Amino acid sequence: MILPDFHSHSRTPRRTVAAALAAAAMTLGALAQPAPAAAELKVGVVITQRLLAESKVGGQAAEKLQGKKKEAQERLDAKANEIADMQQDLAKRAMVLSESEKLKARDQFEQQQRDAQRMKEDLERDLQKSEEEILGGVNRFLSELVINFGKENGYDLIVDASVAVYFSDEVDVTDKLIAAANAKYK
């Protein structure tokens, strides 16, 4: 590639540079003009954590999940107490038991421990399934609510606050969505 000699007295390279600068200035001027479509966009932002925490639907879902977790914990605690009682009983009777009775008691104790572990795993699976069902229903309800709210109020875009680097209070629609959720949810 041959570069023009800018130090020569020829007018061609100077005209080329001047033309390039003029084209760049016109391009920058065109880019500086605001896009008319962007000025007309109506955007809303929702703080989903608040929507879940402060709406009736979110509160009731949290209560259901807490109730299920409490029930599961009570069952685990009862099983743990049963095992602890069995262990104390074994410790008290260890001196008077024969070797075969000790082996049988130890086998029963170990079986109770395995049963407790299985119970814990089953309860965790059940809790996970319940959580998915309950939160899935809440998510469907709230997604439909946000979509309908956006359509009814002329929004072009409603995004979750977690994806926004910055937003002003003017575009925050969380309070409006909480009110709409509470009005719709029975």
CSV table of C-alpha atoms in Angstrom, one decimal:
chain,number,residue,atom,x,y,z
A,1,MET,CA,0.0,0.0,0.0
A,2,ILE,CA,1.4,3.4,-0.9
A,3,LEU,CA,0.7,6.2,1.5
A,4,PRO,CA,0.4,9.7,0.2
A,5,ASP,CA,3.2,12.1,0.9
A,6,PHE,CA,1.6,14.7,3.2
A,7,HIS,CA,4.8,16.7,3.2
A,8,SER,CA,4.8,17.3,-0.5
A,9,HIS,CA,3.3,20.4,-2.0
A,10,SER,CA,0.7,18.5,-4.0
A,11,ARG,CA,-2.9,19.5,-3.4
A,12,THR,CA,-4.4,16.0,-3.7
A,13,PRO,CA,-3.5,14.7,-0.3
A,14,ARG,CA,-4.7,17.9,1.4
A,15,ARG,CA,-8.0,17.7,-0.4
A,16,THR,CA,-8.3,14.0,0.6
A,17,VAL,CA,-7.7,14.9,4.3
A,18,ALA,CA,-10.1,17.8,4.1
A,19,ALA,CA,-12.8,15.7,2.5
A,20,ALA,CA,-12.3,13.0,5.1
A,21,LEU,CA,-12.6,15.5,7.9
A,22,ALA,CA,-15.8,17.0,6.4
A,23,ALA,CA,-17.3,13.5,6.0
A,24,ALA,CA,-16.5,12.7,9.6
A,25,ALA,CA,-18.0,16.0,10.8
A,26,MET,CA,-21.2,15.3,8.9
A,27,THR,CA,-21.4,11.8,10.3
A,28,LEU,CA,-20.9,13.0,13.9
A,29,GLY,CA,-23.5,15.6,13.4
A,30,ALA,CA,-26.0,13.0,12.1
A,31,LEU,CA,-25.3,10.7,15.1
A,32,ALA,CA,-25.8,13.6,17.6
A,33,GLN,CA,-29.5,13.9,16.5
A,34,PRO,CA,-31.8,12.1,19.0
A,35,ALA,CA,-33.7,9.1,17.6
A,36,PRO,CA,-37.4,9.9,17.6
A,37,ALA,CA,-38.4,6.4,18.5
A,38,ALA,CA,-36.3,6.3,21.7
A,39,ALA,CA,-37.9,9.5,23.0
A,40,GLU,CA,-41.4,7.9,22.7
A,41,LEU,CA,-40.5,4.7,24.6
A,42,LYS,CA,-42.3,4.1,27.9
A,43,VAL,CA,-40.2,2.0,30.3
A,44,GLY,CA,-41.0,0.7,33.7
A,45,VAL,CA,-38.8,-1.0,36.3
A,46,VAL,CA,-40.0,-3.5,38.9
A,47,ILE,CA,-38.2,-4.5,42.1
A,48,THR,CA,-39.2,-8.2,42.1
A,49,GLN,CA,-38.0,-8.8,45.7
A,50,ARG,CA,-40.3,-6.1,47.0
A,51,LEU,CA,-43.2,-7.3,44.8
A,52,LEU,CA,-42.8,-10.8,46.3
A,53,ALA,CA,-42.4,-9.7,49.9
A,54,GLU,CA,-45.1,-7.0,50.0
A,55,SER,CA,-47.9,-8.5,47.9
A,56,LYS,CA,-50.5,-10.9,49.3
A,57,VAL,CA,-49.6,-13.6,46.8
A,58,GLY,CA,-46.0,-13.5,47.8
A,59,GLY,CA,-46.8,-13.3,51.5
A,60,GLN,CA,-49.1,-16.3,51.4
A,61,ALA,CA,-46.6,-18.3,49.4
A,62,ALA,CA,-43.9,-17.6,52.0
A,63,GLU,CA,-46.3,-18.6,54.8
A,64,LYS,CA,-47.1,-21.9,53.0
A,65,LEU,CA,-43.4,-22.7,52.5
A,66,GLN,CA,-42.6,-21.8,56.1
A,67,GLY,CA,-45.4,-24.1,57.3
A,68,LYS,CA,-44.2,-27.0,55.3
A,69,LYS,CA,-40.6,-26.4,56.5
A,70,LYS,CA,-41.7,-26.2,60.1
A,71,GLU,CA,-43.7,-29.5,59.8
A,72,ALA,CA,-40.7,-31.2,58.2
A,73,GLN,CA,-38.4,-30.0,60.9
A,74,GLU,CA,-40.8,-31.2,63.6
A,75,ARG,CA,-40.8,-34.7,62.1
A,76,LEU,CA,-37.0,-34.7,61.9
A,77,ASP,CA,-36.7,-33.5,65.5
A,78,ALA,CA,-39.0,-36.3,66.7
A,79,LYS,CA,-37.0,-38.9,64.9
A,80,ALA,CA,-33.7,-37.4,66.3
A,81,ASN,CA,-35.2,-37.6,69.8
A,82,GLU,CA,-36.2,-41.2,69.2
A,83,ILE,CA,-32.7,-42.1,68.2
A,84,ALA,CA,-31.2,-40.2,71.1
A,85,ASP,CA,-33.5,-42.0,73.6
A,86,MET,CA,-32.5,-45.3,72.0
A,87,GLN,CA,-28.8,-44.5,72.3
A,88,GLN,CA,-29.2,-43.6,76.0
A,89,ASP,CA,-31.2,-46.8,76.6
A,90,LEU,CA,-28.4,-48.8,75.0
A,91,ALA,CA,-25.7,-47.1,77.1
A,92,LYS,CA,-27.6,-47.9,80.3
A,93,ARG,CA,-28.2,-51.5,79.4
A,94,ALA,CA,-24.8,-52.2,77.8
A,95,MET,CA,-23.4,-53.8,81.0
A,96,VAL,CA,-26.2,-56.3,81.4
A,97,LEU,CA,-26.7,-57.2,77.7
A,98,SER,CA,-25.2,-60.3,76.2
A,99,GLU,CA,-23.0,-60.0,73.2
A,100,SER,CA,-25.8,-61.2,70.8
A,101,GLU,CA,-28.2,-58.7,72.4
A,102,LYS,CA,-25.7,-55.9,72.1
A,103,LEU,CA,-25.2,-56.7,68.4
A,104,LYS,CA,-29.0,-56.8,67.9
A,105,ALA,CA,-29.5,-53.5,69.7
A,106,ARG,CA,-26.6,-51.9,67.7
A,107,ASP,CA,-28.1,-53.1,64.4
A,108,GLN,CA,-31.5,-51.7,65.4
A,109,PHE,CA,-29.8,-48.4,66.3
A,110,GLU,CA,-28.0,-48.2,63.0
A,111,GLN,CA,-31.3,-49.1,61.2
A,112,GLN,CA,-33.0,-46.2,63.0
A,113,GLN,CA,-30.1,-43.9,61.9
A,114,ARG,CA,-30.5,-45.0,58.2
A,115,ASP,CA,-34.3,-44.5,58.5
A,116,ALA,CA,-33.7,-41.0,59.8
A,117,GLN,CA,-31.3,-40.2,57.0
A,118,ARG,CA,-33.8,-41.5,54.4
A,119,MET,CA,-36.6,-39.5,56.1
A,120,LYS,CA,-34.5,-36.3,55.9
A,121,GLU,CA,-33.8,-36.9,52.2
A,122,ASP,CA,-37.4,-37.6,51.4
A,123,LEU,CA,-38.5,-34.5,53.3
A,124,GLU,CA,-36.0,-32.4,51.5
A,125,ARG,CA,-37.2,-33.7,48.1
A,126,ASP,CA,-40.8,-33.0,49.1
A,127,LEU,CA,-40.0,-29.5,50.2
A,128,GLN,CA,-38.1,-28.8,47.0
A,129,LYS,CA,-41.1,-30.0,45.0
A,130,SER,CA,-43.5,-28.0,47.1
A,131,GLU,CA,-41.4,-24.9,46.7
A,132,GLU,CA,-41.2,-25.3,42.9
A,133,GLU,CA,-45.0,-25.7,42.7
A,134,ILE,CA,-45.8,-22.8,45.0
A,135,LEU,CA,-43.3,-20.4,43.5
A,136,GLY,CA,-44.1,-21.6,40.0
A,137,GLY,CA,-47.7,-20.5,40.6
A,138,VAL,CA,-46.7,-17.2,42.0
A,139,ASN,CA,-44.3,-16.6,39.1
A,140,ARG,CA,-47.1,-17.3,36.6
A,141,PHE,CA,-49.5,-15.1,38.4
A,142,LEU,CA,-47.0,-12.2,38.6
A,143,SER,CA,-45.8,-12.6,35.1
A,144,GLU,CA,-49.3,-12.4,33.7
A,145,LEU,CA,-50.0,-9.4,36.0
A,146,VAL,CA,-46.9,-7.5,34.8
A,147,ILE,CA,-47.7,-8.2,31.1
A,148,ASN,CA,-51.3,-7.1,31.5
A,149,PHE,CA,-50.3,-4.0,33.5
A,150,GLY,CA,-47.8,-3.1,30.8
A,151,LYS,CA,-50.3,-3.4,28.0
A,152,GLU,CA,-53.1,-1.6,29.9
A,153,ASN,CA,-50.8,1.3,30.8
A,154,GLY,CA,-49.0,1.7,27.5
A,155,TYR,CA,-45.6,0.5,28.5
A,156,ASP,CA,-43.2,-0.6,25.8
A,157,LEU,CA,-40.9,-2.3,28.3
A,158,ILE,CA,-40.9,-3.4,31.9
A,159,VAL,CA,-37.7,-4.9,33.3
A,160,ASP,CA,-36.5,-6.3,36.6
A,161,ALA,CA,-34.4,-3.9,38.7
A,162,SER,CA,-31.7,-6.5,39.0
A,163,VAL,CA,-30.7,-6.0,35.3
A,164,ALA,CA,-30.7,-2.2,35.5
A,165,VAL,CA,-27.5,-0.4,36.4
A,166,TYR,CA,-29.5,2.7,37.2
A,167,PHE,CA,-33.1,3.9,37.1
A,168,SER,CA,-35.0,6.9,38.5
A,169,ASP,CA,-37.9,6.7,40.9
A,170,GLU,CA,-40.1,7.9,38.0
A,171,VAL,CA,-39.9,4.6,36.2
A,172,ASP,CA,-40.3,2.4,39.3
A,173,VAL,CA,-43.7,0.7,38.9
A,174,THR,CA,-43.3,-1.7,41.9
A,175,ASP,CA,-45.8,0.1,44.1
A,176,LYS,CA,-48.4,0.1,41.3
A,177,LEU,CA,-47.8,-3.6,40.7
A,178,ILE,CA,-48.1,-4.5,44.4
A,179,ALA,CA,-51.5,-2.7,44.5
A,180,ALA,CA,-52.6,-4.4,41.3
A,181,ALA,CA,-51.5,-7.8,42.6
A,182,ASN,CA,-53.3,-7.3,45.9
A,183,ALA,CA,-56.5,-6.2,44.1
A,184,LYS,CA,-56.4,-9.2,41.7
A,185,TYR,CA,-55.3,-11.9,44.2
A,186,LYS,CA,-58.1,-13.3,46.3
